[in-house]
Structures are given as C-alpha cells and as structure tokens.
mmCIF file of C-alpha atoms in Angstrom:
data_model
loop_
_atom_site.group_PDB
_atom_site.id
_atom_site.type_symbol
_atom_site.label_atom_id
_atom_site.label_comp_id
_atom_site.label_asym_id
_atom_site.label_seq_id
_atom_site.Cartn_x
_atom_site.Cartn_y
_atom_site.Cartn_z
ATOM 1 C CA MET F 16 -40.354 -15.727 -20.165
ATOM 2 C CA PHE F 17 -43.389 -16.858 -17.460
ATOM 3 C CA LEU F 18 -41.063 -20.066 -15.612
ATOM 4 C CA THR F 19 -38.791 -17.461 -15.211
ATOM 5 C CA LEU F 20 -40.644 -15.173 -13.316
ATOM 6 C CA PHE F 21 -42.479 -17.741 -12.025
ATOM 7 C CA LEU F 22 -38.916 -19.292 -10.157
ATOM 8 C CA SER F 23 -38.391 -15.391 -9.303
ATOM 9 C CA THR F 24 -41.289 -15.038 -7.376
ATOM 10 C CA GLY F 25 -40.928 -18.313 -5.621
ATOM 11 C CA ILE F 26 -37.078 -18.220 -4.689
ATOM 12 C CA THR F 27 -37.991 -14.929 -3.266
ATOM 13 C CA GLY F 28 -40.842 -16.067 -1.788
ATOM 14 C CA PHE F 29 -38.448 -19.010 0.052
ATOM 15 C CA PHE F 30 -35.964 -16.546 1.121
ATOM 16 C CA LEU F 31 -38.990 -14.190 2.475
ATOM 17 C CA MET F 32 -40.390 -16.729 4.314
ATOM 18 C CA TYR F 33 -36.616 -18.514 5.528
ATOM 19 C CA ILE F 34 -35.958 -14.706 7.246
ATOM 20 C CA TRP F 35 -39.260 -14.454 9.182
ATOM 21 C CA TYR F 36 -38.823 -18.125 10.787
ATOM 22 C CA THR F 37 -34.873 -17.677 11.118
ATOM 23 C CA GLU F 38 -34.744 -13.820 12.481
ATOM 24 C CA PRO F 39 -37.144 -11.352 11.095
ATOM 25 C CA ARG F 40 -35.747 -8.212 13.549
ATOM 26 C CA ARG F 41 -33.363 -6.946 10.361
ATOM 27 C CA LEU F 42 -34.106 -5.064 7.442
ATOM 28 C CA MET F 43 -33.620 -7.979 5.060
ATOM 29 C CA LEU F 44 -37.457 -8.948 5.888
ATOM 30 C CA GLY F 45 -39.059 -5.569 4.332
ATOM 31 C CA LEU F 46 -36.494 -6.180 1.669
ATOM 32 C CA SER F 47 -37.640 -9.523 0.599
ATOM 33 C CA PHE F 48 -41.070 -9.055 0.831
ATOM 34 C CA LEU F 49 -40.513 -6.345 -1.274
ATOM 35 C CA LEU F 50 -38.650 -8.287 -4.166
ATOM 36 C CA PHE F 51 -41.657 -11.393 -3.811
ATOM 37 C CA VAL F 52 -44.556 -8.523 -4.114
ATOM 38 C CA LEU F 53 -42.511 -7.215 -7.170
ATOM 39 C CA CYS F 54 -42.352 -10.211 -9.263
ATOM 40 C CA ILE F 55 -46.153 -10.844 -8.055
ATOM 41 C CA GLY F 56 -46.623 -7.772 -9.558
ATOM 42 C CA VAL F 57 -44.381 -8.309 -12.760
ATOM 43 C CA SER F 58 -45.892 -11.594 -13.197
ATOM 44 C CA ILE F 59 -49.202 -10.027 -13.443
ATOM 45 C CA PHE F 60 -47.997 -7.366 -15.772
ATOM 46 C CA TYR F 61 -46.753 -10.487 -18.214
ATOM 47 C CA LEU F 62 -49.792 -11.902 -17.943
ATOM 48 C CA LEU F 63 -52.469 -9.076 -18.947
ATOM 49 C CA VAL F 64 -49.684 -8.814 -21.847
ATOM 50 C CA SER F 65 -50.108 -11.425 -22.922
ATOM 51 C CA ASN F 66 -53.405 -12.452 -22.671
ATOM 52 C CA ALA F 67 -53.956 -8.711 -24.631
ATOM 53 C CA GLN F 68 -55.845 -7.741 -21.310
ATOM 54 C CA ILE F 69 -55.360 -3.732 -22.382
ATOM 55 C CA ALA F 70 -58.824 -2.420 -20.513
ATOM 56 C CA LEU F 71 -57.467 -3.830 -16.874
ATOM 57 C CA LEU F 72 -53.425 -2.118 -18.243
ATOM 58 C CA ILE F 73 -55.228 1.277 -19.076
ATOM 59 C CA ILE F 74 -56.677 0.555 -15.699
ATOM 60 C CA LEU F 75 -54.102 0.257 -13.440
ATOM 61 C CA ALA F 76 -51.636 2.521 -15.567
ATOM 62 C CA ILE F 77 -54.433 5.530 -14.765
ATOM 63 C CA LEU F 78 -54.195 4.126 -11.035
ATOM 64 C CA SER F 79 -50.517 4.512 -10.688
ATOM 65 C CA LEU F 80 -50.600 7.547 -12.169
ATOM 66 C CA ILE F 81 -53.228 9.002 -9.783
ATOM 67 C CA ILE F 82 -51.434 7.602 -7.032
ATOM 68 C CA PHE F 83 -47.874 8.719 -8.214
ATOM 69 C CA LEU F 84 -49.503 12.654 -7.879
ATOM 70 C CA ILE F 85 -51.795 12.978 -5.665
ATOM 71 C CA GLY F 86 -49.428 10.671 -3.256
ATOM 72 C CA PRO F 87 -46.937 13.386 -2.116
ATOM 73 C CA PHE F 88 -49.963 15.610 -0.932
ATOM 74 C CA ILE F 89 -51.744 13.384 0.973
ATOM 75 C CA ILE F 90 -48.928 12.084 2.760
ATOM 76 C CA ILE F 91 -47.843 15.683 4.064
ATOM 77 C CA GLY F 92 -51.459 16.262 4.694
ATOM 78 C CA GLY F 93 -51.526 13.772 6.708
ATOM 79 C CA PHE F 94 -48.450 14.354 8.795
ATOM 80 C CA LEU F 95 -49.857 18.277 9.371
ATOM 81 C CA TYR F 96 -52.949 17.407 10.117
ATOM 82 C CA SER F 97 -51.367 14.620 12.930
ATOM 83 C CA GLY F 98 -49.140 17.139 13.674
ATOM 84 C CA LEU F 99 -51.800 19.765 14.429
ATOM 85 C CA MET F 100 -54.092 17.563 16.226
ATOM 86 C CA LEU F 101 -51.104 16.094 18.369
ATOM 87 C CA ILE F 102 -50.249 19.447 19.234
ATOM 88 C CA LYS F 103 -54.159 20.353 20.148
ATOM 89 C CA ARG F 104 -54.517 17.607 22.387
ATOM 90 C CA GLU F 105 -51.370 16.643 24.197
ATOM 91 C CA GLY F 106 -49.245 20.231 24.811
ATOM 92 C CA LEU F 107 -46.951 22.071 22.366
ATOM 93 C CA ARG F 108 -43.822 20.586 23.299
ATOM 94 C CA PHE F 109 -40.556 19.264 20.611
ATOM 95 C CA ASN F 110 -41.488 15.525 20.868
ATOM 96 C CA ASN F 111 -44.638 16.720 19.500
ATOM 97 C CA LEU F 112 -43.515 18.592 16.825
ATOM 98 C CA LEU F 113 -41.682 15.708 14.510
ATOM 99 C CA SER F 114 -44.658 14.969 12.395
ATOM 100 C CA LEU F 115 -45.555 18.929 11.689
ATOM 101 C CA LEU F 116 -41.989 19.209 10.734
ATOM 102 C CA PHE F 117 -41.575 16.726 8.510
ATOM 103 C CA ALA F 118 -44.192 17.361 6.813
ATOM 104 C CA VAL F 119 -43.353 20.886 6.902
ATOM 105 C CA ALA F 120 -39.655 20.443 5.320
ATOM 106 C CA LEU F 121 -41.449 17.728 2.646
ATOM 107 C CA ILE F 122 -42.976 20.568 1.600
ATOM 108 C CA LEU F 123 -39.995 23.423 1.225
ATOM 109 C CA TYR F 124 -38.023 20.494 -0.372
ATOM 110 C CA LEU F 125 -40.900 19.570 -3.701
ATOM 111 C CA THR F 126 -42.340 23.601 -3.766
ATOM 112 C CA VAL F 127 -39.934 25.887 -2.279
ATOM 113 C CA TRP F 128 -36.873 25.560 -3.372
ATOM 114 C CA PRO F 129 -37.444 24.764 -7.637
ATOM 115 C CA VAL F 130 -39.650 27.826 -7.692
ATOM 116 C CA VAL F 131 -37.138 29.564 -6.522
ATOM 117 C CA SER F 132 -33.892 28.102 -8.721
ATOM 118 C CA ASP F 133 -33.645 27.468 -11.288
ATOM 119 C CA LEU F 134 -33.105 23.802 -12.018
ATOM 120 C CA THR F 135 -31.788 23.795 -15.058
ATOM 121 C CA GLU F 136 -28.390 25.707 -14.340
ATOM 122 C CA HIS F 137 -25.469 23.964 -13.686
ATOM 123 C CA THR F 138 -24.770 26.094 -9.631
ATOM 124 C CA ILE F 139 -23.509 25.050 -6.357
ATOM 125 C CA TYR F 140 -27.278 25.652 -4.746
ATOM 126 C CA ASN F 141 -28.342 22.774 -7.536
ATOM 127 C CA THR F 142 -25.374 20.418 -6.838
ATOM 128 C CA PHE F 143 -26.475 20.136 -3.346
ATOM 129 C CA TYR F 144 -29.773 19.971 -4.185
ATOM 130 C CA VAL F 145 -29.094 17.035 -6.256
ATOM 131 C CA TYR F 146 -26.604 15.363 -3.487
ATOM 132 C CA ILE F 147 -29.972 16.241 -0.907
ATOM 133 C CA THR F 148 -32.519 14.227 -3.059
ATOM 134 C CA LEU F 149 -30.501 11.485 -3.589
ATOM 135 C CA LEU F 150 -30.061 11.313 -0.054
ATOM 136 C CA ILE F 151 -34.334 11.530 0.554
ATOM 137 C CA ILE F 152 -34.556 8.878 -1.664
ATOM 138 C CA PHE F 153 -32.472 6.310 0.096
ATOM 139 C CA PHE F 154 -33.704 7.559 3.416
ATOM 140 C CA LEU F 155 -36.944 6.993 1.810
ATOM 141 C CA VAL F 156 -36.220 3.602 0.900
ATOM 142 C CA VAL F 157 -34.469 2.659 4.412
ATOM 143 C CA ILE F 158 -37.786 4.142 6.239
ATOM 144 C CA ASN F 159 -40.016 1.716 3.683
ATOM 145 C CA LEU F 160 -38.506 -1.075 4.878
ATOM 146 C CA TYR F 161 -38.187 0.345 8.439
ATOM 147 C CA THR F 162 -42.301 0.414 8.334
ATOM 148 C CA ILE F 163 -42.579 -3.489 5.755
ATOM 149 C CA THR F 164 -40.510 -5.271 8.692
ATOM 150 C CA MET F 165 -42.144 -3.499 11.753
ATOM 151 C CA VAL F 166 -45.871 -4.113 10.873
ATOM 152 C CA LEU F 167 -43.632 -8.245 9.406
ATOM 153 C CA ASN F 168 -42.722 -8.668 13.338
ATOM 154 C CA LEU F 169 -46.306 -7.525 14.558
ATOM 155 C CA ALA F 170 -47.623 -10.532 12.377
ATOM 156 C CA HIS F 171 -47.906 -13.995 14.212
ATOM 157 C CA PHE F 172 -49.388 -16.862 12.641
ATOM 158 C CA SER F 173 -48.885 -19.386 15.337
ATOM 159 C CA LYS F 174 -49.368 -19.074 19.062
ATOM 160 C CA PRO F 175 -46.864 -18.963 20.410
ATOM 161 C CA ASP F 176 -45.323 -20.888 23.589
ATOM 162 C CA LEU F 177 -44.104 -18.345 26.352
ATOM 163 C CA ASP F 178 -42.807 -17.926 29.188
ATOM 164 C CA TYR F 179 -43.349 -14.665 30.398
ATOM 165 C CA LEU F 180 -44.136 -11.591 28.557
ATOM 166 C CA VAL F 181 -42.238 -8.027 29.055
ATOM 167 C CA VAL F 182 -44.616 -5.450 29.630
ATOM 168 C CA LEU F 183 -42.700 -2.021 29.158
ATOM 169 C CA GLY F 184 -43.629 0.461 31.080
ATOM 170 C CA ALA F 185 -43.551 4.916 30.134
ATOM 171 C CA GLY F 186 -45.101 7.809 32.248
ATOM 172 C CA LEU F 187 -47.673 7.959 34.529
ATOM 173 C CA ASP F 188 -50.417 10.325 35.908
ATOM 174 C CA GLY F 189 -49.559 10.961 39.451
ATOM 175 C CA LYS F 190 -49.959 7.125 40.567
ATOM 176 C CA ARG F 191 -52.057 5.688 37.531
ATOM 177 C CA VAL F 192 -51.267 4.790 34.313
ATOM 178 C CA THR F 193 -51.558 6.143 31.472
ATOM 179 C CA PRO F 194 -53.946 5.939 28.701
ATOM 180 C CA LEU F 195 -50.436 4.768 26.522
ATOM 181 C CA LEU F 196 -49.406 2.539 28.987
ATOM 182 C CA ALA F 197 -52.962 1.241 29.745
ATOM 183 C CA SER F 198 -53.261 0.016 25.832
ATOM 184 C CA ARG F 199 -49.991 -1.724 26.296
ATOM 185 C CA VAL F 200 -51.086 -3.366 30.200
ATOM 186 C CA ASP F 201 -54.254 -4.357 28.206
ATOM 187 C CA LYS F 202 -52.829 -5.874 25.684
ATOM 188 C CA ALA F 203 -50.253 -8.206 28.064
ATOM 189 C CA ILE F 204 -53.662 -9.230 30.307
ATOM 190 C CA LYS F 205 -55.516 -10.464 26.993
ATOM 191 C CA LEU F 206 -52.698 -12.473 25.972
ATOM 192 C CA TYR F 207 -52.217 -13.838 29.539
ATOM 193 C CA LYS F 208 -56.017 -14.815 29.255
ATOM 194 C CA LYS F 209 -55.139 -17.459 26.463
ATOM 195 C CA ASN F 210 -52.386 -18.907 28.333
ATOM 196 C CA PRO F 211 -52.297 -18.513 32.311
ATOM 197 C CA LYS F 212 -49.683 -19.931 32.592
ATOM 198 C CA ILE F 213 -47.398 -16.866 31.108
ATOM 199 C CA LYS F 214 -45.697 -14.492 33.894
ATOM 200 C CA LEU F 215 -45.798 -10.951 33.243
ATOM 201 C CA ILE F 216 -42.531 -8.906 33.698
ATOM 202 C CA MET F 217 -43.634 -5.389 35.047
ATOM 203 C CA THR F 218 -40.889 -2.609 34.470
ATOM 204 C CA GLY F 219 -39.781 0.574 34.380
ATOM 205 C CA GLY F 220 -38.312 2.718 37.320
ATOM 206 C CA GLN F 221 -39.464 5.294 39.051
ATOM 207 C CA GLY F 222 -38.601 8.858 36.991
ATOM 208 C CA GLU F 223 -37.646 12.255 38.452
ATOM 209 C CA ASP F 224 -41.613 13.206 38.177
ATOM 210 C CA GLU F 225 -43.420 10.204 38.970
ATOM 211 C CA VAL F 226 -43.817 9.171 43.011
ATOM 212 C CA VAL F 227 -44.300 5.753 41.894
ATOM 213 C CA ALA F 228 -42.611 3.414 39.866
ATOM 214 C CA GLU F 229 -44.039 2.871 36.506
ATOM 215 C CA ALA F 230 -43.990 -0.851 37.561
ATOM 216 C CA SER F 231 -45.861 -0.750 40.476
ATOM 217 C CA ALA F 232 -48.679 1.285 39.105
ATOM 218 C CA MET F 233 -49.001 -1.071 35.475
ATOM 219 C CA ALA F 234 -48.980 -4.220 38.761
ATOM 220 C CA VAL F 235 -52.046 -2.009 39.810
ATOM 221 C CA TYR F 236 -54.090 -1.491 36.544
ATOM 222 C CA ALA F 237 -53.202 -5.370 35.579
ATOM 223 C CA ILE F 238 -54.789 -6.606 39.172
ATOM 224 C CA GLU F 239 -57.763 -4.422 39.028
ATOM 225 C CA LYS F 240 -58.440 -5.756 35.315
ATOM 226 C CA GLY F 241 -58.461 -9.067 36.638
ATOM 227 C CA VAL F 242 -55.347 -10.414 37.030
ATOM 228 C CA PRO F 243 -53.677 -12.741 39.972
ATOM 229 C CA GLN F 244 -51.193 -10.498 41.928
ATOM 230 C CA GLU F 245 -48.705 -14.148 41.765
ATOM 231 C CA ALA F 246 -49.267 -13.813 38.384
ATOM 232 C CA ILE F 247 -46.866 -10.617 38.104
ATOM 233 C CA ILE F 248 -43.277 -9.795 38.820
ATOM 234 C CA LEU F 249 -41.715 -6.235 38.608
ATOM 235 C CA GLU F 250 -39.089 -4.797 37.495
ATOM 236 C CA ASP F 251 -38.509 -1.174 39.016
ATOM 237 C CA LYS F 252 -35.368 -0.107 38.592
ATOM 238 C CA ALA F 253 -35.090 0.742 34.335
ATOM 239 C CA THR F 254 -34.930 4.024 33.348
ATOM 240 C CA ASN F 255 -34.724 2.980 29.391
ATOM 241 C CA THR F 256 -35.730 0.248 26.656
ATOM 242 C CA GLU F 257 -32.635 -1.316 26.900
ATOM 243 C CA GLU F 258 -32.356 -1.683 30.795
ATOM 244 C CA ASN F 259 -36.877 -2.702 31.015
ATOM 245 C CA ILE F 260 -35.485 -5.779 27.950
ATOM 246 C CA LEU F 261 -32.205 -6.482 30.468
ATOM 247 C CA PHE F 262 -33.236 -6.185 33.494
ATOM 248 C CA SER F 263 -36.510 -8.235 32.953
ATOM 249 C CA HIS F 264 -34.707 -11.544 31.580
ATOM 250 C CA ALA F 265 -32.271 -11.436 34.533
ATOM 251 C CA MET F 266 -35.208 -11.940 36.539
ATOM 252 C CA MET F 267 -36.727 -15.177 34.464
ATOM 253 C CA ASP F 268 -36.094 -18.028 35.989
ATOM 254 C CA SER F 269 -33.837 -19.602 33.297
ATOM 255 C CA LYS F 270 -31.699 -18.057 30.165
ATOM 256 C CA ARG F 271 -33.469 -19.705 27.877
ATOM 257 C CA ALA F 272 -36.847 -18.342 29.294
ATOM 258 C CA LYS F 273 -39.562 -18.039 26.540
ATOM 259 C CA PHE F 274 -40.588 -13.868 26.811
ATOM 260 C CA ALA F 275 -41.981 -11.217 24.307
ATOM 261 C CA VAL F 276 -42.101 -7.695 24.178
ATOM 262 C CA VAL F 277 -45.180 -5.968 24.653
ATOM 263 C CA THR F 278 -45.577 -2.472 24.535
ATOM 264 C CA ASN F 279 -47.150 0.127 21.594
ATOM 265 C CA ALA F 280 -47.146 -1.191 18.132
ATOM 266 C CA TYR F 281 -44.829 1.636 16.534
ATOM 267 C CA HIS F 282 -42.570 0.855 19.399
ATOM 268 C CA VAL F 283 -42.033 -3.151 19.147
ATOM 269 C CA PHE F 284 -38.908 -3.200 16.316
ATOM 270 C CA ARG F 285 -36.816 -1.126 18.244
ATOM 271 C CA ALA F 286 -37.341 -3.328 21.213
ATOM 272 C CA LEU F 287 -36.769 -6.430 19.268
ATOM 273 C CA LEU F 288 -34.026 -4.646 17.961
ATOM 274 C CA ILE F 289 -32.373 -3.759 21.408
ATOM 275 C CA ALA F 290 -33.341 -7.437 22.545
ATOM 276 C CA LYS F 291 -31.105 -8.739 19.228
ATOM 277 C CA GLU F 292 -28.153 -7.106 19.913
ATOM 278 C CA ALA F 293 -27.962 -8.156 23.490
ATOM 279 C CA GLY F 294 -27.977 -11.313 22.323
ATOM 280 C CA LEU F 295 -31.494 -13.122 23.219
ATOM 281 C CA ASP F 296 -33.968 -14.263 20.959
ATOM 282 C CA CYS F 297 -37.333 -12.667 21.445
ATOM 283 C CA ILE F 298 -41.115 -12.035 19.785
ATOM 284 C CA GLY F 299 -42.525 -8.401 20.436
ATOM 285 C CA PHE F 300 -46.494 -7.381 20.624
ATOM 286 C CA GLY F 301 -47.491 -4.051 19.600
ATOM 287 C CA SER F 302 -51.417 -2.352 21.537
ATOM 288 C CA ARG F 303 -52.607 0.065 19.971
ATOM 289 C CA THR F 304 -52.382 3.979 19.986
ATOM 290 C CA LYS F 305 -54.097 6.679 18.449
ATOM 291 C CA TRP F 306 -53.628 7.412 14.843
ATOM 292 C CA TYR F 307 -52.390 11.262 15.231
ATOM 293 C CA PHE F 308 -50.236 10.110 18.302
ATOM 294 C CA THR F 309 -48.877 7.334 16.092
ATOM 295 C CA LEU F 310 -47.257 9.550 13.630
ATOM 296 C CA ASN F 311 -45.292 11.923 15.517
ATOM 297 C CA ALA F 312 -44.201 8.348 17.643
ATOM 298 C CA PHE F 313 -43.300 6.485 14.116
ATOM 299 C CA ILE F 314 -40.648 9.202 13.190
ATOM 300 C CA ARG F 315 -39.829 9.842 16.855
ATOM 301 C CA GLU F 316 -38.475 5.449 16.360
ATOM 302 C CA PHE F 317 -37.402 5.982 13.179
ATOM 303 C CA VAL F 318 -34.865 8.549 14.349
ATOM 304 C CA GLY F 319 -33.742 6.486 16.633
ATOM 305 C CA TYR F 320 -32.908 2.963 15.160
ATOM 306 C CA LEU F 321 -30.781 5.222 13.067
ATOM 307 C CA TYR F 322 -29.746 6.247 16.181
ATOM 308 C CA PHE F 323 -29.206 2.962 17.513
ATOM 309 C CA LYS F 324 -27.795 2.001 13.520
ATOM 310 C CA ARG F 325 -25.701 5.356 13.526
ATOM 311 C CA GLN F 326 -22.232 3.856 13.412
ATOM 312 C CA LEU F 327 -23.004 2.154 10.158
ATOM 313 C CA TYR F 328 -25.653 5.182 8.371
ATOM 314 C CA LEU F 329 -22.601 7.571 9.372
ATOM 315 C CA ILE F 330 -20.383 5.393 6.917
ATOM 316 C CA LEU F 331 -22.756 5.644 4.350
ATOM 317 C CA LEU F 332 -23.671 8.824 4.641
ATOM 318 C CA ILE F 333 -19.483 9.349 4.320
ATOM 319 C CA VAL F 334 -18.769 7.122 1.707
ATOM 320 C CA TYR F 335 -21.926 8.149 -0.643
ATOM 321 C CA THR F 336 -20.608 12.170 0.171
ATOM 322 C CA LEU F 337 -17.286 11.576 -1.216
ATOM 323 C CA ILE F 338 -18.421 9.499 -4.485
ATOM 324 C CA TYR F 339 -21.102 12.186 -4.919
ATOM 325 C CA PHE F 340 -18.757 15.000 -4.888
ATOM 326 C CA LEU F 341 -16.296 13.211 -6.615
ATOM 327 C CA ILE F 342 -18.101 12.936 -10.064
ATOM 328 C CA TYR F 343 -19.267 15.544 -9.275
ATOM 329 C CA ALA F 344 -15.698 17.258 -9.369
ATOM 330 C CA GLY F 345 -14.882 14.746 -12.449
ATOM 331 C CA LEU F 346 -17.901 15.756 -14.433
ATOM 332 C CA THR F 347 -17.113 19.682 -13.605
ATOM 333 C CA PHE F 348 -13.964 18.758 -15.288
ATOM 334 C CA ILE F 349 -15.234 17.375 -18.005
ATOM 335 C CA LEU F 350 -17.136 19.479 -18.701
ATOM 336 C CA SER F 351 -14.728 22.840 -18.598
ATOM 337 C CA SER F 352 -11.825 20.797 -20.415
ATOM 338 C CA PHE F 353 -14.942 20.732 -24.178
ATOM 339 C CA ALA F 354 -16.071 24.750 -22.772
#
C-alpha cells in the first residue's frame, strides 16, 4: 500500500512539474497540484494509521471538522467586510458590489432556502435546489483550480532571462497614476533594477475621461523614480488587456523576444491566458493590492475568465442540464410506477 502511495505521489509530482515548466497557463496546473497534495495527505494519513498515532489522528479530525464548520462563515464574513470597506473607500458603484453580492448570495443559498423549504419533499423547488447545488459545487471546484493556477503562475523560482516588461495600464487620477497603477509600475521598476538591460513597455491609451494616455503618465512616474527615459517604450493606443499585449508585442525588436506581463496579482493569470490565446509565450509578475480591493477584483477577474472561456462553459452547462433533468425525469417515472 505504501509503495502505491509513494509511486502515486511521485507520478503526480512529476506531472505537476512537467506542466509547470512546459505550459503553466491552464487549469491543469491547479488540478495536478491538488492531486499531488492529496497524495501527500493520504500518505501521511496512512503512516499515522500504520504507526497507531491515534492522538494525532484525533487532533487532525477535530481540526478538519472545525474548518469544515466555520470555513463558510469565515469566507462569507471576509467578503462582506471587504465589500463594505470597498464601498466606503472607493464609492458605491456596481463594480464595487461584487464581493458583497457574492456574500449575500452565499447567505441566501445556505440559510434562506433550506429554512423556508422542506428539502425532504419531492417538489420542483427542491429539484432546482439540488440542480443549483451541484452547479455551485462544480464552479467551486473551477474557482479553486483557477485560484491555485493563478497563484502558481505568480511563483518564479529562478531569475528569468527577459528582454521586455509589458506594464499594463489602468485608470488615472488626472495626469497622475493612481495607487493601483503605481503599484504595477513600482513592481516593474523593482524588476528593472535587477536587470537594467530590460526595456519597459508602458502600455495604455487615453480613455474618454482621461486627459493624457495612461502610458505617458506611467512613463513620467517611472522617470521620477529614477528609470532612464531610454529604458522606456510608450505604447499609447491600447484600450484593453488584449490590445495592451498585442500592441506591445508588435513594438518589440524580435518576434522571439522574451517578455513578461506586469500587472496586479489578481489580473496576471487572465492576462497570461490572453497572451496564450494569441500564441505568445510569456510569464507574469503581480504587484500588491489593498486586500479589501483584491477580493472584489478577484471575483471580477474570475467572471472575466468565464466569459473568456464562455463557449467551453456554456457547452458544459448545457450538457449538465440535459443529463440532470433526464435523470430527474427517469427517476420520477420510476417512482411513479411504484406508487
């Protein structure tokens, strides 16, 4: 048994490293990581049982139960608090309501429906409740894989050999960069100082409500921070992430140039997916963001990811719906036959 677990851990570990070093910009990286961790966990559990470590097993069981019971409340509380803090500090706008709406939706699902409806009854409402439950479980799995893959794509264990850093633009405060955009430029400056041969491509056009192009404001900020002007390239036409990457890549002196995308941590993975879709090989670096802003932005990014992969998830949703209600119709027919 232990040999089987040892081999499983080795195989999943090899699979994880293979994906990480060949093409980490896919959810298979997150799945392989989970399988690797699961194999390690099962191996530890087997060793504890084999060596009759009852006390440790009891402690682990209690901790697992506590996490299972209070975990949802911690998650809901975190999203509620961050949502309220975001509205307080950034204003009441729909984009700032995502984490708050997510928390409210969880509360309604976990408390209101089970309270007002008897889940043991065979009703159309309970049928949809089970349908929604399975759908939620599926998307919870997807969001976990997305999160793990996103985090792993931010990890770099060796100094990458790069020619360019593509710094993605964001909104401005007049002619000045906002704190959020400044964090991106600061990250790029930090990387530049480690390798002054790198060129910084500041990318971002002038929005309808902006007085200057984002790229120009970013360049001014970087120069004030000590970056020489000759190290900066301006791309001031892009209006979205896809154009940021494509227009910047077109300005590089070689189609084989090695580059990295620099943006906020929560945005890196989707930017990498866009680059992957365009056939561009790159890595990403993430800058820090205020935590209360990050949760809301993360939900927005995940929704953006679902939209980016909308064809795949629409097909999966249709297939799931058809299978679920075919099974439901079959079971209803069988139960009515015995009634």
